[in-house]
Amino acid sequence: MTAASPPTAASAPAPAGRTGTLGLALRQFDYWLTVYRRTWKGSAVSSFVMPLLYLTAMGVGLGGFIDDPDAIERLGGLTYLEYIAPGLLAATVMQNAVFESTYPVMSGIKWNKVFVAMLNTPVVVPALLLANFGYIAFRMTTIAGVFIVVTAVFGLVPSVWAGLLGLLVAVLIGLAHATPVVALSGRLENDAGFAIVFRLGVMPMFLFSGAFFPVSQLPAVFEWLAYVTPLWHGVELTRMLTTGTLEAGMAAVHTGYLLLWLMTGWWLAIKTFSRRLVQ
Amino acid sequence: MVVSRFVPGRKRVGPGIESLTVTFGDRGALIRARGLVKRYGDFEAVRGIDLDVPSGEAFGFLGPNGAGKSSAMRMIACVSPTSSGELTVLGLDPLADGSAIRARIGVCPQEDQLDVELTVRENLTVYGRYFGLSRAECRSRADELLDFVQLTDKANAKVESLSGGMKRRLTIARSLINQPDLLLLDEPTTGLDPQARHLLWDKLFRLRQQGVTLVLTTHYMDEAEQLCDRLVVMNDGRIVAEGSPTALIAQYSTREVTELRFGVGHHEQLGGKVADLAERIEVLPDRLLLYTDDGERATSEVAARGLRPDSVLVRRSTLEDVFLRLTGRSLVD
Ligand SMILES: Nc1ncnc2c1ncn2[C@@H]1O[C@H](COP(=O)(O)OP(=O)(O)O)[C@@H](O)[C@H]1O
Ligand SMILES: [Mg+2]
C-alpha cells in the first residue's frame, strides 16, 4: 500500500508524571538486551576458555613446580592452584569490567551517540548510568559465574555458599573498577587514553595485585601501591571465600574499600557525564 | 481555564494533561522565552531572545551557520540548560521538569544519532521503550511510522546501509514514536537531495495538518517559506526579524527584484547610474539587484537611459532577499 497515512494517537499519551531513576533505568533494558545479543557470543567462548587455560597452564602446569614447603607456607598453606584460582577470578573480572567501561562508553557518547540520543527522551544521566552499571554487573555475573563453575570442577570451591558469595564479590569488584573508569571515559576526548589505562592500569594491576603471588614479595613501595589498588582487596576477599578463611574484620575492610571506589566512581561518573552530555 | 487542544482525528488528552494545560497561560504558548541566553564559557551563543510559539503553529528559526539556532533548539528540547532568562516549554520549567517535558516532545537533532548497529525497526522500538511504552505498543507504532516515512521495505536492514535521506526519515520517524505534542527539527533536510527534501516536506506538512506544533531550524529559504507559518531570523545569537514569510518580505524587501547582468567588472560603476530607479540596489560582482515594487518599469527606465544589460530578470522578492539583507552576504562559517 502506498497511501501511508500519518499515525494517529489511538492510546493515551505517555504518562506526564515523574518517573524515578530506577524506572527510567529499566526502560533501557531492551537497549542493553540488544547490546548483549550482539556481543555475548564473542565473549562467551573466551570467558569459558580463558579461565580454563589459565588454571591449567599456571595452576596445574606451573604450580606443579611449586612444592617447596617454604613457598607453600608463604602462600598461606595453599597449593598454587588453590592460591591463584580466586586471584584469577578477581583479576579477570577487573579486566572485563574495565573493558566494558571504555570503548562501549565512548561509543555511546561520541561515536554511535546512543547516550546522546537517550537524553532526548525522559531518560536522565543518573538513570542512564544506573542502566549501564546494571549491564556491567550482569556481564560480570555471567563471566564470574562461568569461572566459578570451572573452578568448582577443579574442586576449588568449598561450598555452594562460597560460590554464590564469590559471585557477589565478583560483581562488587567489577563495579568498583567500572564506575571510576566510566567516569574517566566521560571525560576523555578520544580513545587514545584507553591505551594508557590498559598499559599503566590494567596490566600492572592484573600482574601485581596479589593474584599470582603474595604482594609481600614486591619491593616495599610497590607492595604499598598494591594495597591501594581495589583489585588487591578484591583478590584477598575472593581468596578468603574460596579457601574458607573468611575473617569478618578484614572482609569488612576489603568490602568497604571496594564500596568506596564504587561510590566515588559513581559520583564522578554522574559529574563527568552531566558536564559532557548536558551542556 | 483549560486551553483546548482538540485536533480532529487525534485523541491525545489524557489524565494529567489537563493539569499541565492550565498552566499554558492565556495564549496557549507551547514555548515561551524571555531574554533567553546560552553561554559556553565566555562565549554567548544565544544573546537574549524572546519567543512565543502557540499550539498548532509551524515556527521556524532561519539563520546562517553559527547564528545560535541549534543552541536555542537544544535549550527548548531540555537537553541543554539555559544560562539566563526565562523559558517554559509546554507550560513547564525545563530545569525542574526536563524529563516530563521530554516525554511529550519529539526531537530530531541536527545530526542523526541513530544506532548504526541496530536494524531500522529496532531503532524505533528500542527508542519507544525510553518513553515507557509497552513492547507491543512500540512494535505497532514502529510499523505505522515506517509506513509513514516509507521505510517499511528497509525495516530489517541495518541502519549503516541506509542513504542520508533514509536516515533522516528514520530520525524523524523516531522523534514521533511518543506521539509528541511538539516536534523540534534541527535542519531536517540539510544535505539531502531534492527528492528526499520534498518527500520530507510532505511528511512534515501532514504532521502540521494533524495539529502537531512544529519548530524547525533551516538555512533553506524555500523550506522556511513552504513549512513555516511564522519565523524568526537569527543572526549572531539575536533575533533580527520576526513574522510570516510574506510579512517579512513586505517589511524587509520590495515586491519585485530586477536583476541586471552586465559584463563582469562593470557593475560597481553602473550601480550609481541606476540607484534612483529602485528603493534599494545591491551591487554584486556578477549582477545588479534593483529592489522595486514594479520591476518592469525599472527595466524600461534602464533601457531609456541607454544602458544595455546582457540579461534582465524580473522576479518576485523571496525570503532569500530578506535573509541576505538581514544577515549580510559575507560568509559565516
Ligand atoms: N557545546 C559548545 N561549546 C562551545 N561552543 C559551542 C557549542 N555549541 C555551539 N557552540 C558555538 O555557538 C555558536 C552557535 O552555534 P549553534 O547554536 O550550533 O548555531 P547554528 O545551529 O545556528 O549553526 C557557534 O559559534 C558555535 O561554535
Ligand atoms: Mg545548527
XYZ file of C-alpha atoms and ligand atoms in Angstrom:
640
model
C 0.000 0.000 0.000
C 1.214 3.423 -0.860
C -1.226 5.734 0.867
C 0.765 5.980 4.050
C -1.320 7.935 6.459
C 0.336 9.553 9.428
C -0.006 7.598 12.607
C -2.840 8.657 14.822
C -2.759 8.657 18.543
C -5.061 5.863 19.497
C -3.946 5.411 23.046
C -3.347 7.713 25.939
C -0.126 9.735 25.887
C 2.895 8.623 27.833
C 2.366 9.436 31.486
C 3.275 13.004 32.229
C 4.197 12.310 35.828
C 7.738 11.957 37.020
C 9.313 8.548 36.796
C 12.035 7.632 39.256
C 15.650 6.889 38.356
C 15.130 3.157 38.662
C 12.052 3.267 36.460
C 13.893 5.254 33.815
C 16.851 2.866 34.034
C 14.561 -0.132 33.494
C 13.277 1.462 30.289
C 16.747 0.931 28.856
C 16.538 -2.820 29.399
C 15.680 -3.567 25.767
C 18.558 -1.466 24.541
C 21.074 -3.346 26.680
C 19.495 -6.597 25.616
C 20.312 -5.755 22.003
C 23.875 -4.944 23.055
C 24.160 -8.264 24.837
C 22.662 -10.188 21.923
C 25.273 -8.905 19.548
C 28.263 -9.345 21.869
C 27.651 -12.392 24.028
C 28.805 -14.968 21.508
C 32.203 -13.390 21.127
C 32.744 -13.195 24.854
C 31.068 -16.440 25.908
C 33.811 -18.603 24.464
C 36.617 -16.513 25.836
C 35.074 -16.222 29.272
C 34.890 -20.013 29.426
C 38.135 -20.898 27.687
C 40.365 -18.280 29.269
C 39.970 -19.382 32.883
C 40.363 -22.989 31.792
C 43.621 -22.191 30.004
C 44.997 -20.079 32.818
C 44.091 -22.571 35.504
C 45.615 -25.437 33.543
C 48.763 -23.641 32.445
C 49.578 -21.718 35.573
C 47.742 -23.540 38.320
C 48.416 -27.100 37.254
C 51.448 -26.713 34.969
C 53.460 -24.013 36.647
C 52.039 -24.815 40.077
C 53.453 -28.345 39.749
C 56.929 -26.896 40.290
C 55.933 -25.189 43.499
C 56.321 -27.963 46.035
C 58.865 -26.224 48.224
C 57.376 -26.244 51.797
C 58.710 -22.735 52.363
C 56.894 -21.440 49.289
C 53.680 -23.213 50.211
C 53.842 -21.641 53.622
C 54.217 -18.232 52.080
C 51.110 -18.952 50.013
C 49.282 -19.479 53.298
C 49.453 -23.230 53.181
C 47.675 -23.420 49.845
C 48.660 -25.260 46.708
C 49.496 -22.880 43.891
C 46.296 -23.846 42.073
C 44.242 -23.048 45.159
C 46.146 -19.803 45.508
C 45.705 -18.409 42.022
C 42.149 -19.588 41.262
C 40.492 -16.796 43.301
C 43.160 -14.339 42.191
C 42.469 -15.104 38.547
C 38.745 -14.762 39.100
C 39.146 -11.306 40.611
C 41.696 -10.175 38.016
C 39.609 -11.457 35.098
C 36.553 -9.631 36.376
C 38.587 -6.443 36.773
C 39.918 -6.699 33.239
C 36.498 -7.286 31.695
C 34.863 -4.575 33.772
C 37.433 -2.023 32.647
C 36.960 -3.047 29.041
C 33.180 -2.651 29.280
C 33.754 0.811 30.740
C 35.980 2.148 27.981
C 35.222 1.684 24.273
C 31.472 0.980 24.595
C 31.077 4.085 26.769
C 32.995 6.300 24.375
C 30.852 4.942 21.568
C 27.693 5.917 23.389
C 28.995 9.424 23.940
C 30.926 10.073 20.797
C 30.774 7.505 18.008
C 27.346 5.955 17.919
C 25.938 8.657 20.229
C 23.374 6.305 21.699
C 23.658 8.058 25.067
C 23.189 11.443 23.460
C 20.025 10.178 21.787
C 18.727 8.691 25.048
C 18.933 12.066 26.725
C 16.443 13.445 24.181
C 13.887 11.216 25.883
C 12.733 11.246 29.523
C 15.955 9.403 30.440
C 18.260 11.406 32.732
C 22.010 10.999 33.347
C 21.773 9.097 36.676
C 19.279 6.668 35.112
C 21.478 6.240 32.062
C 24.438 5.368 34.287
C 22.390 3.097 36.530
C 21.368 1.066 33.485
C 24.917 0.944 32.155
C 26.277 -0.211 35.521
C 23.422 -2.687 35.778
C 24.511 -4.124 32.457
C 28.140 -4.306 33.546
C 27.062 -6.029 36.762
C 25.148 -8.542 34.680
C 28.153 -9.131 32.406
C 30.372 -9.696 35.434
C 27.843 -12.158 36.823
C 27.984 -14.257 33.683
C 31.770 -14.107 33.379
C 32.348 -14.878 37.061
C 29.593 -17.479 37.003
C 31.327 -19.451 34.265
C 34.666 -19.039 36.025
C 33.311 -20.293 39.326
C 31.744 -23.324 37.681
C 35.069 -24.140 36.017
C 36.993 -23.783 39.277
C 34.372 -25.905 41.021
C 35.169 -28.641 38.518
C 38.800 -28.374 39.644
C 37.450 -28.886 43.173
C 38.382 -25.380 44.252
C 35.033 -24.103 45.531
C 34.352 -25.402 49.032
C 30.567 -24.887 49.067
C 27.643 -23.556 47.095
C 27.539 -20.633 49.507
C 31.168 -19.821 48.851
C 30.405 -19.894 45.138
C 27.388 -17.593 45.464
C 29.205 -15.168 47.731
C 32.117 -15.277 45.307
C 29.719 -14.227 42.554
C 28.517 -11.307 44.634
C 32.057 -10.246 45.402
C 32.952 -10.512 41.714
C 30.167 -8.065 40.865
C 31.443 -5.743 43.583
C 34.980 -5.938 42.185
C 33.690 -5.318 38.681
C 31.722 -2.232 39.682
C 34.497 -0.862 41.885
C 36.631 -0.720 38.738
C 33.881 0.107 36.261
C 32.484 3.243 37.884
C 35.747 5.252 38.006
C 36.709 4.127 34.502
C 33.278 5.064 33.145
C 33.752 8.458 34.811
C 37.097 8.777 33.050
C 35.589 7.740 29.712
C 33.077 10.529 30.190
C 35.974 12.968 30.222
C 38.306 11.690 27.519
C 38.131 13.398 24.154
C 39.313 10.317 22.235
C 40.234 6.696 22.781
C 43.996 7.270 22.895
C 43.719 7.494 26.684
C 42.426 3.932 26.875
C 45.788 2.547 25.748
C 47.280 4.184 28.835
C 44.520 2.828 31.043
C 45.286 -0.690 29.859
C 49.085 -0.450 29.848
C 49.586 1.502 33.039
C 46.460 0.450 34.898
C 45.011 -2.892 33.948
C 48.183 -4.826 33.050
C 50.234 -3.952 36.137
C 47.218 -4.459 38.392
C 46.495 -7.809 36.788
C 50.039 -8.987 37.415
C 50.973 -7.329 40.689
C 47.854 -7.180 42.870
C 48.327 -10.489 44.613
C 46.567 -12.675 42.080
C 49.674 -14.711 41.169
C 51.963 -14.239 44.147
C 51.814 -12.519 47.556
C 52.477 -8.804 47.273
C 54.926 -9.127 50.167
C 57.332 -10.415 47.504
C 57.376 -6.941 45.984
C 59.725 -4.099 46.995
C 58.091 -2.101 49.790
C 56.945 0.810 47.608
C 55.194 -1.474 45.160
C 53.770 -3.521 47.971
C 52.085 -0.414 49.325
C 50.955 0.553 45.860
C 49.322 -2.868 45.592
C 47.430 -2.279 48.849
C 45.973 0.885 47.373
C 44.571 -0.858 44.319
C 40.992 -2.022 44.632
C 41.984 -5.248 42.924
C 44.234 -6.406 45.790
C 41.281 -6.072 48.170
C 39.111 -7.938 45.711
C 41.657 -10.747 45.363
C 42.004 -11.089 49.130
C 38.265 -11.113 49.682
C 37.691 -13.720 46.978
C 40.507 -15.869 48.338
C 39.005 -15.783 51.829
C 35.811 -17.203 50.360
C 37.260 -19.964 48.203
C 39.766 -21.136 50.773
C 37.363 -20.958 53.684
C 39.483 -18.463 55.634
C 36.850 -15.748 55.917
C 37.663 -13.323 58.673
C 34.960 -10.778 59.461
C 37.190 -7.785 60.264
C 39.353 -7.936 57.160
C 36.395 -8.905 54.975
C 34.637 -5.758 56.126
C 37.712 -3.651 55.352
C 38.005 -5.105 51.835
C 34.285 -4.742 51.148
C 34.260 -1.211 52.476
C 37.269 -0.236 50.396
C 35.696 -1.656 47.211
C 32.432 0.113 48.003
C 34.350 3.349 48.451
C 35.754 3.049 44.917
C 32.350 2.105 43.592
C 30.545 5.042 45.170
C 33.242 7.581 44.374
C 33.370 6.405 40.784
C 29.599 6.582 40.502
C 29.528 10.117 41.829
C 32.319 11.162 39.478
C 30.594 9.478 36.540
C 27.424 11.481 37.159
C 29.564 14.622 37.211
C 31.554 13.927 34.052
C 28.526 12.688 32.109
C 26.457 15.690 33.103
C 29.196 18.061 32.047
C 29.753 16.264 28.780
C 26.241 15.400 27.689
C 24.161 18.199 29.187
C 25.900 21.342 28.021
C -9.042 27.730 32.438
C -8.338 24.916 30.079
C -6.906 25.608 26.678
C -8.491 23.166 24.309
C -6.077 21.173 22.202
C -8.704 19.267 20.295
C -7.498 18.143 16.926
C -9.823 16.122 14.735
C -8.734 12.543 14.390
C -6.262 12.753 17.183
C -7.193 11.956 20.691
C -4.361 12.805 22.953
C -5.698 14.426 26.056
C -5.274 12.019 28.906
C -5.121 12.048 32.656
C -2.629 14.517 33.999
C -2.505 16.526 30.816
C -5.324 18.908 31.752
C -3.459 19.994 34.804
C -0.467 20.851 32.631
C -2.634 22.599 30.088
C -3.967 25.016 32.669
C -0.528 26.487 33.117
C -0.075 27.253 29.415
C -1.302 30.783 30.021
C -3.605 32.987 28.011
C -2.206 32.406 24.583
C -1.629 28.709 24.971
C 2.032 29.168 24.104
C 3.812 25.826 23.978
C 7.118 27.642 24.143
C 7.659 30.915 25.905
C 11.073 32.525 26.243
C 12.111 35.881 27.616
C 15.674 37.102 27.433
C 16.886 33.558 26.804
C 20.671 33.269 26.867
C 23.069 30.392 26.192
C 26.693 30.749 27.156
C 29.524 28.296 26.560
C 32.236 29.515 28.884
C 32.726 33.165 27.952
C 31.086 32.832 24.567
C 27.475 33.857 24.187
C 25.812 31.743 21.502
C 22.256 32.951 22.202
C 22.065 36.561 23.363
C 18.672 37.144 24.870
C 15.821 36.013 22.646
C 12.062 36.269 23.212
C 9.722 33.666 21.757
C 6.072 32.700 21.921
C 5.111 29.656 19.930
C 1.387 28.915 20.186
C -0.017 25.458 19.902
C -0.519 24.237 16.354
C 1.918 26.652 14.754
C 4.760 25.786 12.417
C 7.543 28.009 13.604
C 10.985 28.429 12.072
C 14.411 29.639 13.068
C 16.147 30.927 9.987
C 19.769 31.935 10.134
C 23.292 31.343 8.914
C 25.650 28.814 10.471
C 26.671 29.804 13.960
C 23.632 32.035 14.485
C 22.679 30.070 17.589
C 19.748 28.109 16.171
C 20.845 24.722 17.492
C 21.740 26.185 20.872
C 18.233 27.622 21.137
C 16.675 24.361 19.989
C 18.665 22.327 22.489
C 17.502 24.534 25.328
C 13.904 24.133 24.193
C 14.443 20.366 23.936
C 15.588 20.426 27.583
C 18.947 18.831 26.816
C 20.934 21.999 27.390
C 20.417 24.126 30.487
C 19.635 27.791 29.958
C 22.351 30.239 31.041
C 19.917 33.006 31.900
C 16.484 34.298 31.033
C 13.138 32.585 31.300
C 11.966 29.546 29.410
C 8.842 27.462 29.691
C 8.052 24.557 27.427
C 4.553 23.032 27.494
C 3.971 25.296 30.442
C 6.717 23.630 32.461
C 10.156 24.664 33.638
C 12.908 22.735 31.802
C 15.163 22.819 34.831
C 12.654 21.223 37.182
C 10.629 19.158 34.728
C 13.013 18.377 31.866
C 12.214 14.695 31.927
C 8.441 15.243 31.929
C 8.728 17.780 29.100
C 10.908 15.470 27.018
C 8.276 12.775 27.457
C 5.924 14.888 25.339
C 8.200 16.337 22.690
C 9.883 14.798 19.689
C 13.453 15.740 18.872
C 15.148 15.425 15.522
C 18.679 16.644 16.252
C 20.919 18.299 13.688
C 22.957 15.147 13.301
C 21.260 11.765 13.271
C 22.022 9.860 16.436
C 20.857 6.508 15.175
C 22.270 3.278 16.496
C 24.024 2.017 13.375
C 24.420 -1.445 14.819
C 20.677 -1.971 15.150
C 18.124 -2.503 12.438
C 15.853 0.260 11.246
C 12.925 -1.157 13.163
C 14.894 -1.786 16.354
C 15.940 1.844 16.343
C 12.282 2.727 16.730
C 11.211 0.020 19.152
C 14.172 0.481 21.496
C 13.651 4.237 21.494
C 9.956 3.905 22.229
C 10.783 1.990 25.386
C 12.563 5.050 26.799
C 9.151 6.715 26.862
C 7.708 3.908 28.925
C 5.708 2.404 26.071
C 4.975 -1.306 26.165
C 6.792 -3.587 23.731
C 3.564 -4.260 21.843
C 2.840 -0.546 21.572
C 6.396 0.108 20.350
C 6.042 -2.549 17.687
C 2.752 -1.285 16.346
C 3.862 2.340 16.365
C 7.139 1.385 14.686
C 5.240 -0.295 11.874
C 2.945 2.696 11.403
C 5.847 5.095 11.396
C 7.908 3.036 8.972
C 4.933 3.123 6.679
C 4.569 6.862 7.207
C 8.179 7.606 6.225
C 8.202 4.913 3.524
C 10.845 2.715 5.067
C 8.788 -0.433 5.503
C 10.965 -2.248 2.951
C 14.019 -1.421 4.998
C 12.565 -2.439 8.368
C 15.075 -5.212 8.928
C 18.060 -3.557 7.283
C 20.950 -2.319 9.363
C 20.998 1.463 9.656
C 24.513 1.516 8.228
C 23.125 0.537 4.833
C 20.713 3.490 4.580
C 21.212 6.585 2.440
C 21.394 10.005 4.075
C 17.784 10.768 3.201
C 16.580 7.467 4.615
C 18.478 8.043 7.851
C 16.894 11.455 8.171
C 13.448 9.985 7.623
C 14.181 7.345 10.224
C 15.305 10.014 12.679
C 12.062 11.886 12.095
C 10.055 8.684 12.496
C 11.891 8.043 15.734
C 11.090 11.510 17.024
C 7.393 10.705 16.515
C 7.333 7.440 18.447
C 5.900 9.115 21.557
C 3.244 10.987 19.533
C 4.641 14.317 20.624
C 2.660 17.499 21.101
C 5.673 19.454 19.968
C 8.166 18.386 17.335
C 11.606 20.005 17.202
C 13.514 19.589 13.953
C 17.040 20.939 13.674
C 17.908 21.312 9.989
C 15.691 18.422 8.961
C 16.710 18.424 5.304
C 20.275 19.722 5.240
C 22.447 17.662 2.945
C 19.579 15.849 1.258
C 18.901 15.675 -2.457
C 15.801 17.471 -3.797
C 13.707 14.299 -3.972
C 14.403 13.445 -0.366
C 13.707 17.022 0.715
C 10.349 17.107 -0.988
C 9.377 13.781 0.494
C 10.251 15.073 3.954
C 8.380 18.318 3.423
C 5.348 16.298 2.510
C 5.621 14.336 5.751
C 6.090 17.449 7.842
C 3.173 19.097 6.121
C 0.939 16.174 7.059
C 2.039 16.387 10.665
C 1.278 20.073 10.677
C -2.186 19.373 9.350
C -2.723 16.971 12.217
C -2.100 19.789 14.627
C 1.399 18.874 15.764
C 3.272 22.032 16.674
C 6.452 22.168 14.598
C 9.563 24.119 15.424
C 12.322 23.834 12.883
C 15.597 25.449 12.008
C 16.822 25.812 8.494
C 19.020 27.851 6.264
C 16.939 26.995 3.222
C 14.599 29.829 2.322
C 12.288 27.652 0.286
C 11.950 25.325 3.221
C 11.047 28.166 5.545
C 8.540 29.521 3.025
C 6.990 26.112 2.455
C 6.687 24.968 6.020
C 6.520 27.894 8.406
C 3.547 29.973 9.454
C 5.897 32.296 11.211
C 9.621 32.557 11.605
C 12.395 34.461 13.235
C 15.625 35.354 11.516
C 18.585 34.843 13.824
C 21.993 36.323 13.399
C 24.828 36.330 15.896
C 22.695 34.960 18.693
C 19.962 37.563 18.285
C 16.569 37.676 16.623
C 16.812 40.311 13.934
C 13.348 39.940 12.417
C 10.110 38.117 13.050
C 6.937 37.460 11.119
C 5.257 35.310 8.498
C 7.241 34.747 5.295
C 5.025 37.197 3.387
C 5.135 39.794 6.137
C 8.915 39.566 6.296
C 9.186 40.053 2.543
C 6.822 43.009 2.713
C 8.733 44.563 5.572
C 12.321 43.957 4.556
C 12.183 43.725 0.807
C 10.175 45.070 -2.107
C 7.568 43.227 -4.096
C 9.889 42.579 -7.009
C 13.552 42.466 -7.868
C 15.116 43.322 -11.196
C 18.395 41.558 -11.786
C 20.679 43.165 -14.353
C 23.779 41.469 -15.682
C 26.381 43.495 -17.482
C 29.870 42.342 -18.302
C 31.841 41.338 -15.246
C 33.628 44.278 -13.684
C 31.144 46.949 -14.804
C 28.644 46.577 -12.007
C 30.341 48.837 -9.482
C 30.445 51.726 -11.838
C 26.932 51.209 -13.296
C 25.394 50.947 -9.860
C 25.415 54.732 -9.448
C 23.561 55.298 -12.709
C 20.506 53.262 -11.735
C 20.418 53.803 -7.998
C 17.498 56.205 -8.199
C 15.332 53.715 -10.102
C 14.781 51.491 -7.107
C 14.099 51.724 -3.402
C 17.362 49.986 -2.794
C 20.019 48.497 -5.003
C 22.640 45.910 -4.325
C 25.842 45.590 -6.287
C 27.211 42.088 -6.602
C 30.262 41.072 -8.599
C 28.134 39.393 -11.258
C 24.914 41.420 -11.236
C 22.977 44.436 -10.032
C 19.846 43.948 -7.974
C 17.189 46.643 -8.103
C 14.644 46.303 -5.314
C 11.417 47.862 -6.518
C 7.685 47.300 -6.443
C 7.498 47.451 -10.227
C 10.268 45.501 -11.874
C 9.039 46.039 -15.435
C 9.046 49.803 -15.076
C 12.559 49.750 -13.682
C 13.608 47.638 -16.628
C 12.217 50.052 -19.193
C 13.799 53.018 -17.429
C 17.146 51.264 -17.531
C 16.687 50.903 -21.288
C 15.559 54.531 -21.568
C 18.897 55.587 -20.090
C 20.686 53.842 -22.883
C 22.018 51.007 -20.756
C 22.147 47.621 -22.481
C 22.473 44.831 -19.948
C 23.464 41.357 -21.214
C 20.444 39.939 -19.463
C 17.498 41.128 -17.412
C 15.429 39.104 -14.975
C 12.408 40.393 -13.118
C 11.318 38.194 -10.244
C 9.342 38.339 -7.052
C 11.203 39.005 -3.837
C 11.889 35.916 -1.802
C 12.846 35.236 1.752
C 16.362 34.882 0.478
C 16.441 38.602 -0.243
C 15.242 39.288 3.291
C 17.724 36.867 4.699
C 20.691 38.295 2.868
C 19.673 41.824 3.733
C 19.389 40.985 7.429
C 22.342 38.683 7.854
C 24.703 40.096 5.263
C 26.429 38.476 2.342
C 29.714 37.748 3.995
C 30.343 34.090 4.510
C 29.845 32.860 8.039
C 31.490 29.574 8.817
N 28.966 22.877 23.005
C 29.500 24.032 22.572
N 30.600 24.544 23.164
C 31.123 25.710 22.728
N 30.635 26.440 21.729
C 29.549 25.993 21.096
C 28.918 24.764 21.484
N 27.858 24.559 20.686
C 27.820 25.613 19.838
N 28.830 26.468 20.090
C 29.070 27.742 19.377
O 27.931 28.541 19.495
C 27.664 29.206 18.277
C 26.272 28.902 17.812
O 26.225 27.534 17.455
P 24.900 26.819 17.044
O 23.882 27.047 18.097
O 25.232 25.421 16.711
O 24.490 27.645 15.735
P 23.659 27.208 14.467
O 22.868 25.997 14.815
O 22.816 28.395 14.169
O 24.636 26.930 13.379
C 28.741 28.780 17.295
O 29.725 29.778 17.259
C 29.279 27.524 17.896
O 30.636 27.359 17.594
Mg 22.852 24.148 13.985
